[in-house]
XYZ file of C-alpha atoms in Angstrom:
769
model
C 73.813 87.413 96.348
C 73.091 90.285 93.949
C 74.184 89.909 90.322
C 73.863 93.579 89.328
C 76.691 93.809 86.827
C 77.277 92.109 83.510
C 79.765 89.221 83.409
C 82.792 90.242 81.350
C 86.399 89.134 81.706
C 87.873 92.656 81.670
C 84.991 94.974 82.504
C 82.410 95.694 85.175
C 79.280 97.081 83.533
C 76.121 98.460 85.113
C 73.229 98.721 82.658
C 70.303 100.824 83.794
C 70.359 103.137 86.785
C 69.139 101.774 90.117
C 69.460 104.427 92.796
C 69.021 101.789 95.524
C 72.441 100.329 94.708
C 74.147 103.604 93.768
C 76.358 103.700 96.872
C 77.459 100.132 96.195
C 78.201 101.019 92.576
C 80.210 104.037 93.700
C 82.411 101.591 95.619
C 82.621 98.988 92.847
C 83.635 101.485 90.156
C 86.180 103.393 92.276
C 89.463 104.590 90.790
C 92.902 104.958 92.378
C 96.640 104.840 91.793
C 98.104 103.919 95.172
C 98.440 107.575 96.189
C 94.894 108.826 95.860
C 91.477 107.465 95.030
C 87.991 108.512 94.075
C 84.627 106.828 94.469
C 82.550 106.624 91.298
C 80.523 109.718 92.104
C 78.928 111.657 89.274
C 80.630 114.785 87.967
C 77.290 116.625 87.741
C 74.980 117.265 90.658
C 73.144 114.325 92.160
C 70.572 114.832 94.923
C 69.958 111.108 95.418
C 71.698 108.751 97.809
C 75.453 109.027 97.430
C 78.639 108.880 99.482
C 80.982 111.525 98.156
C 84.505 110.233 98.518
C 87.919 111.473 97.430
C 90.902 110.219 99.427
C 94.631 110.923 99.557
C 97.033 108.331 100.931
C 98.689 109.208 104.217
C 96.503 112.246 104.907
C 94.542 111.572 108.075
C 92.882 113.162 111.072
C 92.886 111.976 114.705
C 89.131 111.895 115.263
C 88.492 111.960 119.006
C 87.486 108.555 120.351
C 83.822 108.117 121.147
C 83.082 105.451 123.747
C 80.442 104.984 126.394
C 82.811 103.853 129.120
C 86.417 104.931 129.072
C 89.011 102.373 130.137
C 92.674 102.838 130.958
C 94.748 102.115 127.890
C 92.143 103.299 125.392
C 93.553 105.317 122.485
C 92.459 108.936 122.488
C 91.585 109.035 118.803
C 90.659 106.973 115.778
C 92.790 107.889 112.763
C 90.840 108.470 109.570
C 91.916 109.019 106.014
C 89.836 112.034 105.191
C 87.294 112.729 102.543
C 89.112 115.487 100.668
C 87.951 118.351 98.410
C 85.883 117.373 95.407
C 87.941 117.830 92.236
C 85.732 115.949 89.777
C 82.825 118.398 89.879
C 81.287 119.708 86.627
C 77.847 121.190 87.234
C 75.519 121.307 84.240
C 72.479 123.522 83.739
C 70.162 123.409 80.750
C 67.888 126.428 80.459
C 68.684 127.208 84.113
C 67.704 123.732 85.375
C 70.328 121.542 87.060
C 71.111 118.250 85.373
C 70.380 115.798 88.195
C 69.727 112.121 87.463
C 67.635 111.838 90.617
C 65.119 114.233 89.025
C 65.233 113.071 85.390
C 63.386 110.518 83.327
C 66.157 108.080 82.389
C 66.023 106.473 78.937
C 69.409 104.769 79.106
C 72.284 104.538 81.567
C 75.559 102.626 81.458
C 78.483 102.795 83.881
C 81.569 100.790 83.001
C 84.921 100.079 84.619
C 87.601 98.916 82.209
C 89.943 97.088 84.575
C 92.604 96.504 81.954
C 93.020 100.257 81.438
C 91.895 101.674 84.791
C 89.239 103.723 83.011
C 85.754 104.639 84.255
C 83.160 105.576 81.645
C 79.511 106.492 81.856
C 76.834 107.294 79.313
C 73.207 108.227 79.720
C 70.274 109.801 77.955
C 67.625 111.542 80.051
C 64.724 113.944 79.839
C 64.902 116.786 82.335
C 61.896 118.211 84.130
C 61.819 121.099 81.632
C 61.304 118.550 78.859
C 64.767 118.857 77.317
C 66.524 115.654 76.324
C 70.209 115.404 77.274
C 72.871 112.909 76.239
C 76.130 112.600 78.211
C 79.254 110.468 77.743
C 82.140 110.614 80.236
C 85.543 109.002 80.716
C 87.674 109.441 83.830
C 90.980 108.111 85.120
C 93.433 108.711 87.939
C 96.853 108.446 86.389
C 98.993 105.441 87.224
C 101.826 107.143 85.299
C 101.743 110.396 87.283
C 100.434 109.872 90.789
C 99.351 113.476 91.194
C 97.048 113.717 88.151
C 93.443 112.936 87.341
C 91.618 113.679 84.092
C 87.999 113.819 82.919
C 86.423 113.845 79.480
C 82.793 115.000 79.735
C 80.738 115.227 76.538
C 77.197 116.608 76.435
C 74.695 117.160 73.655
C 71.046 118.128 73.328
C 69.647 115.728 70.694
C 66.318 117.471 70.093
C 66.364 121.053 71.374
C 68.588 124.093 71.282
C 68.978 125.642 74.720
C 71.224 127.680 76.989
C 73.856 125.349 78.360
C 75.834 126.268 81.459
C 78.993 124.303 82.298
C 80.658 124.895 85.670
C 83.891 123.028 86.455
C 84.809 123.541 90.103
C 86.782 122.482 93.172
C 84.795 122.260 96.406
C 86.388 121.933 99.838
C 83.096 122.069 101.729
C 83.076 118.368 102.411
C 82.471 116.129 105.433
C 83.186 112.621 106.619
C 79.958 110.762 107.282
C 81.699 108.730 109.989
C 83.032 111.725 111.937
C 82.555 110.996 115.643
C 81.581 114.538 116.576
C 80.566 116.006 113.191
C 83.782 117.982 113.074
C 85.093 119.813 110.024
C 88.551 118.410 109.346
C 89.875 120.876 106.733
C 90.732 124.577 106.816
C 91.273 126.640 103.723
C 94.819 128.005 103.511
C 94.867 129.231 99.919
C 92.502 129.916 97.053
C 92.778 131.310 93.544
C 90.254 131.522 90.739
C 91.985 133.160 87.824
C 91.108 133.168 84.154
C 93.465 130.295 83.423
C 93.065 127.881 86.353
C 91.399 127.082 89.668
C 93.413 126.442 92.837
C 92.312 125.489 96.340
C 94.765 124.715 99.156
C 93.422 123.073 102.298
C 95.111 122.020 105.529
C 93.959 119.421 108.036
C 93.285 120.510 111.573
C 95.559 119.009 114.252
C 97.756 116.987 111.860
C 98.598 119.981 109.636
C 98.750 118.145 106.314
C 98.312 120.467 103.360
C 96.929 119.494 99.969
C 96.610 121.692 96.899
C 93.979 121.012 94.259
C 94.364 122.721 90.901
C 92.224 122.344 87.788
C 92.648 123.478 84.242
C 90.135 122.773 81.498
C 89.029 123.397 77.951
C 85.741 123.014 76.108
C 85.806 121.527 72.616
C 83.099 121.743 69.939
C 83.543 119.764 66.724
C 87.290 119.479 67.262
C 87.844 123.157 67.999
C 88.425 124.841 71.335
C 85.687 127.228 72.347
C 86.829 130.691 73.298
C 84.889 131.468 76.439
C 84.629 134.213 79.007
C 83.792 132.384 82.188
C 82.135 133.911 85.194
C 84.588 133.379 88.055
C 83.086 132.095 91.288
C 85.245 132.431 94.342
C 84.029 131.797 97.880
C 85.211 130.021 101.018
C 86.646 126.609 100.070
C 85.122 126.876 96.607
C 86.456 127.995 93.218
C 84.742 127.630 89.864
C 84.399 128.859 86.302
C 80.862 129.190 84.972
C 80.548 129.113 81.176
C 77.353 129.895 79.221
C 76.905 128.400 75.754
C 74.075 128.789 73.253
C 73.903 125.107 72.459
C 72.445 123.968 69.163
C 70.447 120.770 68.911
C 72.701 117.873 67.970
C 76.001 119.650 68.679
C 78.353 117.944 71.141
C 80.400 119.899 73.675
C 83.290 118.168 75.410
C 84.898 119.381 78.606
C 88.432 118.180 79.307
C 89.197 118.780 82.959
C 92.686 118.151 84.342
C 93.258 117.995 88.079
C 96.563 118.122 89.938
C 96.481 117.029 93.585
C 99.702 117.746 95.489
C 100.351 116.871 99.111
C 102.772 118.488 101.552
C 103.993 114.934 102.205
C 105.678 114.969 98.786
C 106.077 118.667 97.935
C 107.273 121.951 99.383
C 104.327 123.282 101.335
C 105.278 126.901 100.599
C 104.814 126.422 96.849
C 102.031 123.882 96.928
C 99.341 125.880 95.121
C 101.735 127.216 92.487
C 103.152 123.745 91.816
C 99.690 122.233 91.487
C 98.598 124.938 89.033
C 101.734 124.373 86.960
C 101.129 120.601 86.809
C 97.491 121.056 85.803
C 98.629 123.434 83.053
C 101.179 120.914 81.810
C 98.467 118.248 81.689
C 96.246 120.546 79.637
C 99.085 121.199 77.206
C 99.843 117.489 76.834
C 96.235 116.540 76.251
C 93.821 113.885 77.373
C 94.685 111.082 74.940
C 98.436 111.353 75.554
C 97.936 111.197 79.317
C 95.507 108.305 78.937
C 97.950 106.343 76.791
C 100.696 106.688 79.414
C 98.216 105.592 82.064
C 97.226 102.568 79.949
C 100.872 101.631 79.471
C 101.452 101.699 83.230
C 98.478 99.422 83.798
C 99.580 97.092 81.015
C 102.955 96.683 82.693
C 101.250 95.645 85.921
C 98.959 93.191 84.146
C 101.901 91.693 82.257
C 103.469 90.687 85.565
C 100.414 89.803 87.665
C 97.463 88.743 85.532
C 95.679 85.478 86.222
C 93.958 83.956 83.187
C 91.097 81.486 83.694
C 89.680 79.744 80.638
C 86.109 78.463 80.673
C 84.671 80.416 83.615
C 83.974 84.114 82.897
C 82.533 84.789 86.381
C 85.667 83.433 88.064
C 87.851 85.349 85.597
C 86.045 88.618 86.182
C 86.277 88.105 89.938
C 90.037 87.611 90.129
C 90.802 90.517 87.804
C 88.494 92.778 89.799
C 90.431 91.853 92.932
C 93.877 92.323 91.377
C 92.798 95.651 89.882
C 91.698 97.068 93.221
C 94.795 95.774 95.013
C 97.063 97.667 92.638
C 95.037 100.859 92.665
C 95.196 100.803 96.477
C 98.913 100.144 96.979
C 101.862 100.250 94.576
C 104.688 99.916 97.107
C 106.783 102.840 95.902
C 106.282 104.883 99.094
C 107.480 103.164 102.271
C 105.366 105.501 104.424
C 102.135 104.003 103.081
C 100.259 100.820 103.800
C 97.002 99.105 102.828
C 93.687 100.121 104.358
C 90.968 97.432 104.456
C 88.709 99.620 102.304
C 91.475 101.269 100.307
C 90.174 104.404 98.592
C 86.623 103.122 98.228
C 84.884 104.255 101.423
C 85.198 105.634 104.936
C 84.709 102.490 107.033
C 87.780 101.378 109.006
C 89.251 104.845 108.527
C 91.762 103.853 105.868
C 94.131 102.694 108.598
C 96.435 99.668 108.685
C 95.193 96.398 110.212
C 96.745 92.937 110.689
C 95.121 92.129 107.350
C 98.200 93.561 105.631
C 100.633 90.950 106.912
C 98.242 87.996 107.052
C 96.555 88.450 103.673
C 97.804 91.297 101.468
C 101.538 90.839 102.030
C 101.886 87.533 100.101
C 100.252 89.050 97.012
C 102.763 91.893 96.790
C 105.584 89.572 97.818
C 104.957 87.267 94.881
C 103.829 89.702 92.168
C 106.029 92.782 92.637
C 109.646 93.827 92.798
C 111.477 92.919 95.998
C 111.348 96.460 97.381
C 107.541 96.454 97.538
C 107.289 93.675 100.133
C 110.373 95.032 101.893
C 108.686 98.426 102.223
C 105.685 96.787 103.901
C 108.021 95.195 106.447
C 109.947 98.425 106.955
C 106.655 100.195 107.631
C 106.306 98.029 110.745
C 109.989 98.291 111.637
C 109.765 102.083 111.676
C 106.800 101.789 114.024
C 108.590 99.505 116.489
C 109.145 102.206 119.103
C 105.457 103.092 118.959
C 104.598 99.402 119.368
C 106.770 99.328 122.500
C 104.940 102.434 123.757
C 101.598 100.763 123.033
C 102.607 97.751 125.113
C 103.834 99.987 127.924
C 100.432 101.680 128.102
C 98.971 98.270 128.874
C 101.573 97.519 131.554
C 104.216 95.591 129.627
C 107.878 96.351 130.262
C 111.427 95.680 129.108
C 111.011 96.541 125.428
C 107.994 94.315 124.817
C 106.057 95.413 121.731
C 102.362 95.161 120.951
C 101.689 96.341 117.457
C 98.415 98.197 117.073
C 95.325 96.556 115.688
C 94.596 99.782 113.837
C 97.090 102.497 113.083
C 98.172 105.302 110.821
C 101.436 106.317 112.480
C 102.276 103.394 114.770
C 99.987 104.393 117.641
C 97.012 102.217 118.487
C 93.830 104.027 117.491
C 91.139 101.356 117.756
C 88.601 101.993 120.495
C 86.782 98.693 121.024
C 88.169 96.950 124.105
C 87.804 93.422 122.740
C 90.084 94.402 119.864
C 92.393 97.011 121.381
C 93.254 94.882 124.400
C 92.437 91.326 123.388
C 93.093 90.696 119.684
C 96.781 90.295 120.332
C 97.269 87.610 117.696
C 98.073 90.536 115.397
C 101.615 90.422 116.781
C 101.979 86.957 115.315
C 101.064 88.149 111.827
C 103.919 90.677 111.963
C 106.367 87.883 112.827
C 104.941 85.564 110.183
C 105.394 88.197 107.476
C 109.101 88.407 108.316
C 109.369 84.617 108.006
C 107.312 84.615 104.798
C 109.505 87.279 103.218
C 112.807 85.556 104.037
C 111.483 82.131 103.076
C 110.314 83.397 99.696
C 113.080 85.829 98.758
C 116.119 84.377 100.504
C 116.935 87.923 101.697
C 118.452 86.974 105.052
C 120.165 90.361 105.272
C 116.787 91.803 106.236
C 116.735 89.587 109.312
C 120.083 90.847 110.598
C 119.409 94.492 109.755
C 115.777 94.876 110.844
C 113.738 91.730 111.348
C 115.415 90.260 114.423
C 114.923 93.464 116.386
C 111.186 93.244 115.766
C 111.097 89.534 116.659
C 112.850 90.133 119.982
C 110.287 92.785 120.939
C 107.405 90.517 119.937
C 108.786 87.583 121.916
C 109.210 89.806 124.947
C 105.509 90.566 124.703
C 104.487 86.909 124.527
C 106.783 86.001 127.412
C 104.906 88.478 129.611
C 101.423 87.830 128.204
C 101.575 84.119 129.037
C 101.290 83.090 132.661
C 101.853 79.798 134.423
C 98.749 77.912 135.566
C 99.364 75.942 138.722
C 96.265 73.890 138.029
C 97.321 72.912 134.509
C 101.061 72.931 135.221
C 101.377 74.679 131.872
C 101.516 78.201 130.508
C 98.248 79.786 129.414
C 97.176 82.941 127.583
C 93.969 84.328 129.030
C 91.394 86.946 128.059
C 91.875 87.160 124.312
C 89.933 87.504 121.086
C 91.109 85.311 118.237
C 90.590 85.913 114.520
C 86.970 84.855 115.097
C 85.624 88.129 116.459
C 82.318 86.467 117.356
C 84.105 85.369 120.545
C 85.514 87.825 123.093
C 87.524 87.488 126.291
C 88.191 83.784 125.904
C 90.962 81.714 127.426
C 93.547 79.821 125.413
C 92.400 80.550 121.910
C 94.181 77.812 119.952
C 95.319 80.080 117.131
C 96.643 82.786 119.467
C 98.582 80.228 121.490
C 99.883 78.619 118.304
C 101.155 81.859 116.776
C 102.657 82.894 120.140
C 104.601 79.641 120.526
C 105.740 79.748 116.919
C 106.972 83.354 117.313
C 109.032 82.409 120.366
C 110.542 79.400 118.584
C 111.208 81.312 115.377
C 112.884 84.126 117.282
C 115.175 81.627 119.005
C 116.046 80.136 115.630
C 116.751 83.561 114.134
C 118.935 84.577 117.061
C 121.195 81.615 116.387
C 121.211 82.353 112.669
C 122.233 85.999 113.039
C 124.721 85.177 115.787
C 126.416 82.742 113.428
C 126.227 84.633 110.115
C 126.330 88.297 111.213
C 127.995 88.460 114.660
C 128.569 92.201 114.362
C 124.874 92.862 113.813
C 124.035 90.508 116.666
C 126.276 92.374 119.123
C 124.972 95.746 118.000
C 121.384 94.611 118.366
C 121.948 93.008 121.776
C 123.389 96.270 123.054
C 120.664 98.400 121.463
C 117.830 96.329 122.900
C 119.428 95.403 126.222
C 118.994 91.766 125.282
C 119.772 89.310 128.092
C 120.492 86.208 126.054
C 120.696 83.715 128.880
C 117.616 84.716 130.868
C 115.339 85.746 128.034
C 115.969 82.769 125.787
C 115.572 80.398 128.743
C 112.104 81.792 129.480
C 111.075 81.719 125.827
C 112.093 78.070 125.562
C 110.229 77.303 128.778
C 106.985 78.885 127.544
C 107.236 77.413 124.043
C 107.753 73.965 125.497
C 104.948 74.094 128.053
C 102.197 76.221 126.472
C 98.691 74.781 126.795
C 96.575 73.966 123.718
C 92.898 73.025 124.078
C 91.872 69.876 122.199
C 88.936 67.496 122.017
C 90.400 64.001 122.044
C 87.089 62.349 121.221
C 86.569 64.423 118.071
C 90.257 64.617 117.288
C 90.183 68.386 116.806
C 91.903 71.462 118.170
C 89.404 73.488 120.198
C 88.995 77.078 119.113
C 89.214 77.979 122.780
C 88.474 76.479 126.160
C 84.744 75.995 126.638
C 83.837 76.059 122.948
C 82.093 72.678 123.185
C 79.872 74.014 125.992
C 77.996 75.995 123.371
C 74.896 74.669 121.638
C 76.313 73.130 118.478
C 74.632 73.991 115.183
C 75.662 74.340 111.566
C 75.352 77.575 109.623
C 73.122 75.713 107.181
C 70.433 75.547 109.873
C 70.159 79.326 110.078
C 67.152 81.124 108.633
C 68.406 82.828 105.436
C 66.365 85.878 106.421
C 68.651 86.282 109.440
C 71.877 86.317 107.434
C 74.279 87.968 107.885
C 73.719 87.416 111.600
C 75.785 90.511 112.452
C 73.036 92.589 110.836
C 70.133 90.791 112.538
C 71.218 89.385 115.890
C 72.158 91.078 119.142
C 75.821 90.926 120.088
C 74.873 88.897 123.158
C 73.230 86.253 120.985
C 76.210 86.104 118.635
C 78.700 85.699 121.505
C 76.708 82.833 123.012
C 76.384 81.019 119.694
C 78.829 78.544 118.194
C 78.974 80.433 114.912
C 82.346 81.534 113.641
C 82.926 84.791 111.777
C 86.103 83.704 110.009
C 88.848 81.099 109.943
C 90.374 80.767 113.412
C 91.772 77.272 114.021
C 91.960 76.952 110.231
C 94.022 80.157 110.070
C 96.652 78.421 112.188
C 96.492 75.255 110.111
C 96.934 77.398 106.991
C 100.066 79.082 108.340
C 101.579 75.871 109.708
C 100.079 73.111 107.565
C 103.485 71.457 107.141
C 103.321 70.468 110.818
C 100.092 68.464 110.418
C 99.041 65.454 108.400
C 96.113 65.521 106.002
C 93.750 63.667 108.319
C 94.288 66.163 111.150
C 93.570 69.068 108.828
C 90.518 67.290 107.401
C 88.985 66.599 110.827
C 89.321 70.235 111.817
C 88.053 71.493 108.469
C 85.023 69.202 108.551
C 84.180 70.347 112.075
C 84.694 74.102 111.777
C 83.682 74.966 108.216
C 79.988 74.064 108.719
C 79.949 76.345 111.790
C 81.556 79.264 109.941
C 79.239 81.950 108.574
C 82.036 83.662 106.602
C 80.841 87.114 107.632
C 84.375 88.373 107.563
C 85.608 88.970 104.045
C 88.881 87.337 105.131
C 87.291 83.949 105.777
C 86.400 82.168 102.499
C 89.891 82.357 101.007
C 91.532 80.487 103.902
C 88.884 77.782 103.847
C 89.226 77.543 100.060
C 92.990 76.985 100.313
C 92.565 74.372 103.027
C 89.758 72.621 101.120
C 92.200 72.150 98.270
C 94.780 70.886 100.738
C 92.503 68.001 101.746
C 91.284 67.206 98.233
C 87.897 68.948 98.315
C 88.327 70.780 95.020
C 84.649 71.546 94.418
C 84.210 72.927 97.936
C 87.347 74.976 97.328
C 85.798 76.329 94.131
C 82.562 77.238 95.920
C 84.533 79.199 98.516
C 86.809 80.714 95.857
C 83.810 82.079 93.995
C 82.483 83.544 97.224
C 85.704 85.418 97.937
C 86.309 86.395 94.294
C 82.824 87.853 93.852
C 82.238 88.959 97.435
C 82.011 92.629 96.472
C 80.826 92.406 92.864
C 77.805 90.392 94.037
C 77.577 92.164 97.427
C 77.358 88.847 99.258
C 77.698 90.370 102.743
C 75.358 93.312 101.954
C 77.859 96.020 102.868
C 79.577 97.151 99.667
C 77.924 100.564 99.981
C 80.483 101.217 102.756
C 83.447 100.379 100.520
C 85.214 97.327 99.135
C 87.145 94.649 101.039
C 90.608 95.403 99.683
C 92.818 93.318 101.953
C 90.642 90.226 101.549
C 91.018 90.573 97.778
C 94.548 89.312 98.198
C 93.004 86.177 99.671
C 91.267 85.617 96.345
C 94.656 85.587 94.648
C 95.968 83.195 97.310
C 92.974 80.906 96.708
C 94.242 80.294 93.191
C 98.008 80.387 93.669
C 98.272 78.586 97.013
C 94.902 76.841 96.736
C 94.320 75.358 93.290
C 97.989 75.573 92.243
C 99.223 74.364 95.642
C 102.223 76.699 95.639
C 104.506 76.382 98.659
C 108.161 77.017 99.475
C 109.661 73.897 101.001
C 113.371 73.408 101.722
C 114.238 76.555 99.751
C 112.444 75.165 96.669
C 109.326 76.448 94.945
C 106.842 73.566 94.840
C 103.508 73.173 93.066
C 100.788 70.583 93.538
C 98.099 71.852 91.170
C 94.501 70.813 90.639
C 91.915 72.291 88.315
C 88.211 72.879 89.090
C 85.879 70.858 86.900
C 84.456 73.906 85.105
C 87.817 75.368 84.099
C 89.637 74.519 80.893
C 92.914 75.941 82.217
C 94.401 78.719 84.296
C 97.722 80.536 84.427
C 99.421 83.034 86.697
C 102.657 84.950 87.115
C 104.888 84.509 90.159
C 108.124 86.030 91.413
C 110.509 83.837 93.355
C 114.136 84.557 94.288
C 114.405 87.351 91.671
C 112.919 85.169 88.931
C 109.679 85.819 87.087
C 107.756 82.666 86.200
C 104.568 81.940 84.316
C 102.721 78.854 85.495
C 100.028 77.334 83.256
C 97.790 74.523 84.492
C 95.607 72.435 82.193
C 93.953 69.035 82.369
C 96.921 67.307 80.706
C 99.725 68.909 82.716
C 101.612 71.948 83.939
C 103.898 74.280 81.986
C 106.370 76.544 83.777
C 108.106 79.324 81.853
C 111.188 81.028 83.278
C 111.050 84.660 82.127
C 114.288 85.670 83.797
C 118.005 85.413 83.075
C 118.759 82.862 85.810
C 118.073 79.133 86.015
C 115.675 77.867 88.663
C 114.875 74.456 90.107
C 111.181 73.778 90.718
C 109.183 70.833 92.042
C 105.815 69.908 90.514
C 103.963 66.981 92.106
C 107.214 65.551 93.475
C 109.028 65.859 90.130
C 111.954 68.266 90.210
C 113.319 69.953 87.095
C 115.788 72.710 86.387
C 114.230 75.401 84.228
C 116.852 77.233 82.221
C 116.788 80.985 81.887
C 114.228 82.092 79.295
C 113.226 78.458 79.006
C 110.227 76.342 79.936
C 109.454 72.857 81.173
C 106.323 70.751 80.772
C 105.207 68.441 83.568
C 102.772 65.881 82.180
C 100.046 64.440 84.368
């Protein structure tokens, strides 16, 4: 664990510049607004180690798949959200020498992320190689109020010497993706203008033909007055800039205000893209930095008002949860149903920015319970609109009759992951899609979604499971062979318990939903049966047969569910026996050694017990937890949160806290040594779940919101906001009891530790311990 940043409840602060962790810091301090994002790269030149990263939601490239041995069914490409033109650039020269922190003597350096305001600031004082001392202060934000704007305040002074100062704001489209499979250039220039009033660059992706216009306007202020300058215009392929020379006096401060408009053809008329971007940048200049910043702050404040979690008595835990909530909101806001949540968000290139099963299994509950109804609905509709592609994906693997296999990785509904053990085997992802539908209806009561959209998806998923399972004559039961479960340190196993569990549940839930829609919306049922060619008699009979006779591996002696057949044949060890120098094992061991070991990457059996805990008693959960947690290395960011929730379920509050802190500070403390590649956005939602479903014990049972809260020993209290059935509630937990405030205009019944009370609109109830 690396504790590189100061503990503060609302801020992440880096004091002193350490180039060895610069890439990690660029990830940690990233900015975004759900539509675009920017790593915390420097505005001025930096020749040291850095991953330049500017990303625009929905803009991707189908990078040709690179594999050693092609197999039938492989996707032809891996979709990647592209590194886009650099709009933050402001080159600085002092007496003709570039300001470059990699080449300076650094006297002071501070980088700070204000999570409450979504504001990145940086200040430093350095001596350049020419002996001139330079002081710089910057503030930057990507507007949450206007999703197409970013703004920079860049102040520079020369404390001791007068010198010639050159300031060059620019837009640069000569960028690459470090993870490009064949070192391709993904962007073509389709427009460029460097006039006296603004800079414009229009670029278009190859193959996918997305166009994005970048426009910048700026002004330079000295002592409150705008400098009248005559810039040298620089205009070359994929590059536009203004170069301004200033005779800078010692002690004078010069402030550049740079306003960037980034417009995509996804949201604007492509024929007027450059002109529209220039106009928006000009409007931003006219409005001014502070006015734009205040609107941005207000937008963030509104989000915090409805989603903040407050922890008293534990600043590290408080900082961790706010860091996670902050990055979740800057990655996805839910106001564009074409978008989804990439595992790294806008913080790095790994995973390509595509959609994984993480969305439904981990991120979905956060947005479901903290945002307006349409946000979670849009996440479900994203999958519904991709249903035909999911059916095509299944067909490529030999499935028929409208069976759907949703992709493990996708941008447009097509599978684009090129590792066979995931593309072909990690089919449990289908179950997460079904569970999200159940979770949404259970939490919101919006059963209309089931009749209009959800049942169609469930039928296609059940058709897949009915073909993927086969009957074993030896076992006289159905089996599901050759899979990879959530634990990706096992491949090509038979009868993974979690996969079989989620398959059986999907079949049973689909049967239940068929009856529900048939009874409550017969017109929708008939329409859907005709559209899908649904054979009620034959298909439901097979689904019932499989659900009733599906095999589940167990160890009767230990009283546990086996992760898969043959798991106990492995040499059994605990993760605590591993040499710390060999952790994480995925960075030190061969894949062969990992596959032969008993070590578990992330919750697998426990993932199933988390989803379906109401089916099992406490002792069953405890036996499985006590067996599997010591064998789990938690090298997936998704793992600690599930174990934390289940530890609370069985009364192990301190273990739950240990695991909570691991998931909450996974990236801030770089626990898995990979933050330089980007943050773990989807697992951040698991941190939120660790508090709300873990410590607070929130569940929906029999259409009622229930709470069974505990409090870690180091906390004085904690509180959180929750949406349920169009009500907004504030739940506060302290040592002496629980207070629930109803901040809506409708009454709501709630159960706390088996005590049920009706909370009147705009009222509150106290549940004493």
